[in-house]
Amino acid sequence: MWFDDAFFYQIYPLGLCGAPADNSWDWSVWNGAAHPVNRISRVQEWIPHLQQLGVNAVYFSPVFQSDSHGYDTRDYYTIDSRLGSNEDFAAVCSAFHRAGIRVVLDGVFNHTGRGFWAFRDVQQKRQQSEYKDWFAIDWNGNSNYNDGFRYEGWEGHYDLVKLNIENPAVQEHIFGAIRKWAELFEIDGIRLDVAYCLPVSFIRKLRAFTDELGREKGRDIVLIGELIRDQYAQFIGPDRLHSCTDYECYKGIYSSLNEMNLFEIAYSLNRLFGDNGICRNIQLFNFVDNHDVERIASILKNPAALPIAYGLLFAIPGTPCVYYGSEWGMNGRKADGDRALRPALEQPAWADITERIAGFARARRENEPMRSGKYSQLFLTNEQLIFARREAAGAEVITALNAGLSQYTVYPEQQSYAHFDGLYGAFRNLITGETYRYDGSITLPAQSVTYLTRT
């Protein structure tokens, strides 16, 4: 599947495009929307930047009509009027596809906003509404908005009204929206928001539907779930999700570098992808930051560790994703609010770290073991980690990183929490193109990450 070879770039359109924080509430028009303002076209201007970076798939956070931040949907069939019209976004998707970049959209199916048209009908008609069974409602209670009835909200957030996703009418409505996305925007996949809240029975039906839709449209439609706990066996499989977010390695990467304790990320990599790893046959969705967490440049204690974090991101098993702006070292702290994590930007920038990321992406793109090779740990101390990605045919790429402040030489048979046989012969550095001959030992520069392949 195309997903296995992808390098994703995440865009939060309502943020990047500078949309107002709150949507119009003019209920004299359908879904309370003001006249569309075409802000989304600005994203097309980023295509050359993404091509230079090596991106071949873009993941758009919510783009559909919503009350405020996008995850409070009003209308699954219409692009948020703060971003533009359906036609405006279709033109953007066409531009990405012409550039060889696939398009994945956020699917927010667990809950809607209070402005969702069916929920408004229930507010107005109460038990006479034909949509009353679309939600979990207690008619004997009351909400904190004084609706005259109580309803279930996502994790206690009552701006996010939980859908009765097992209702066949709700499923029909959602599947109809997805068909429209496939026809109008030619989507290549869906990232399922809070997938851990969705019934597995629904995910199975969704997979069957998108598989058939993909066959009809002549392309694979991938399903990526937002999972934050160890639920891989429950949610991922040939009849369920293709992949999910890898929050374990996300945390392991920055925490290991901050605490100079590479045992943490090594433990996760072995647990997930080693010989008996629980995800050794699954291509997870990897990242070092996103719209919900602090920017990696803000969370690392040592700025010099930033290239190491990205070097790991592109070397470990899974499909990497970079969040807009982070590729040039942008800061953003959660304590400063969502807007600080999802800022408006006029244009992309290019910095030394951007060049490094482009190099990591190129190495992964040009070397199959980095995309699909089996993971094997070779050497581990608190500050050094060496691992291999090997293909069955014998091709391999070795990743060697040194998080320490001084150069470090690894010797054959050196004691560590892995058996290092040593490197012998000629190896090419996949970033610099230089060739080195090793007689067993390898010296790692301070605060470095190196990709090597045998010549």
PDB file of C-alpha atoms in Angstrom, residues 1 3 175 189-192 195-196 198-212 215 220-227 230-245 278-279 281-284:
ATOM      1  CA  MET A   1       0.000   0.000   0.000  1.00  0.00           C
ATOM      2  CA  PHE A   3       1.032   4.405   2.948  1.00  0.00           C
ATOM      3  CA  PHE A 175     -20.609   7.009   4.689  1.00  0.00           C
ATOM      4  CA  GLY A 189      -7.277   8.230   3.269  1.00  0.00           C
ATOM      5  CA  ILE A 190      -8.932   9.228   6.527  1.00  0.00           C
ATOM      6  CA  ARG A 191      -7.359   9.862   9.913  1.00  0.00           C
ATOM      7  CA  LEU A 192      -9.980   8.862  12.505  1.00  0.00           C
ATOM      8  CA  ALA A 195     -10.534   6.214  17.145  1.00  0.00           C
ATOM      9  CA  TYR A 196     -10.167   4.628  20.582  1.00  0.00           C
ATOM     10  CA  LEU A 198     -15.258   4.287  18.279  1.00  0.00           C
ATOM     11  CA  PRO A 199     -16.839   0.815  18.445  1.00  0.00           C
ATOM     12  CA  VAL A 200     -14.758  -1.781  16.649  1.00  0.00           C
ATOM     13  CA  SER A 201     -17.961  -2.928  14.938  1.00  0.00           C
ATOM     14  CA  PHE A 202     -18.233   0.531  13.328  1.00  0.00           C
ATOM     15  CA  ILE A 203     -14.578   0.496  12.274  1.00  0.00           C
ATOM     16  CA  ARG A 204     -15.140  -2.874  10.570  1.00  0.00           C
ATOM     17  CA  LYS A 205     -18.093  -1.473   8.629  1.00  0.00           C
ATOM     18  CA  LEU A 206     -16.087   1.631   7.743  1.00  0.00           C
ATOM     19  CA  ARG A 207     -13.164  -0.477   6.486  1.00  0.00           C
ATOM     20  CA  ALA A 208     -15.473  -2.605   4.339  1.00  0.00           C
ATOM     21  CA  PHE A 209     -17.047   0.547   2.921  1.00  0.00           C
ATOM     22  CA  THR A 210     -13.772   2.372   2.182  1.00  0.00           C
ATOM     23  CA  ASP A 211     -12.192  -0.782   0.702  1.00  0.00           C
ATOM     24  CA  GLU A 212     -15.104  -1.093  -1.716  1.00  0.00           C
ATOM     25  CA  ARG A 215     -11.811  -0.417  -5.568  1.00  0.00           C
ATOM     26  CA  ASP A 220      -6.314   2.522  -1.869  1.00  0.00           C
ATOM     27  CA  ILE A 221      -8.054   4.525   0.860  1.00  0.00           C
ATOM     28  CA  VAL A 222      -6.067   4.155   4.066  1.00  0.00           C
ATOM     29  CA  LEU A 223      -7.574   4.355   7.560  1.00  0.00           C
ATOM     30  CA  ILE A 224      -5.312   5.767  10.290  1.00  0.00           C
ATOM     31  CA  GLY A 225      -6.665   5.801  13.831  1.00  0.00           C
ATOM     32  CA  GLU A 226      -5.809   8.125  16.687  1.00  0.00           C
ATOM     33  CA  LEU A 227      -4.902   5.687  19.465  1.00  0.00           C
ATOM     34  CA  ASP A 230      -1.788   0.032  23.718  1.00  0.00           C
ATOM     35  CA  GLN A 231      -4.847  -1.026  21.688  1.00  0.00           C
ATOM     36  CA  TYR A 232      -3.154  -2.243  18.512  1.00  0.00           C
ATOM     37  CA  ALA A 233      -4.588  -5.770  18.483  1.00  0.00           C
ATOM     38  CA  GLN A 234      -8.096  -4.476  19.099  1.00  0.00           C
ATOM     39  CA  PHE A 235      -8.217  -1.801  16.412  1.00  0.00           C
ATOM     40  CA  ILE A 236      -5.728  -2.755  13.677  1.00  0.00           C
ATOM     41  CA  GLY A 237      -6.149  -5.608  11.231  1.00  0.00           C
ATOM     42  CA  PRO A 238      -7.165  -6.586   7.685  1.00  0.00           C
ATOM     43  CA  ASP A 239     -10.808  -5.745   8.483  1.00  0.00           C
ATOM     44  CA  ARG A 240     -10.140  -2.722  10.720  1.00  0.00           C
ATOM     45  CA  LEU A 241      -7.603   0.154  10.712  1.00  0.00           C
ATOM     46  CA  HIS A 242      -4.510   0.032   8.528  1.00  0.00           C
ATOM     47  CA  SER A 243      -2.460   2.016  11.046  1.00  0.00           C
ATOM     48  CA  CYS A 244      -2.582   4.220  14.114  1.00  0.00           C
ATOM     49  CA  THR A 245      -0.679   7.019  15.839  1.00  0.00           C
ATOM     50  CA  ILE A 278       3.509  -6.638  19.030  1.00  0.00           C
ATOM     51  CA  CYS A 279       3.597  -4.311  15.999  1.00  0.00           C
ATOM     52  CA  ASN A 281       3.853  -6.472  11.075  1.00  0.00           C
ATOM     53  CA  ILE A 282       2.138  -3.077  11.417  1.00  0.00           C
ATOM     54  CA  GLN A 283       3.195   0.210   9.832  1.00  0.00           C
ATOM     55  CA  LEU A 284       2.483   2.758  12.579  1.00  0.00           C
TER      56      LEU A 284
END
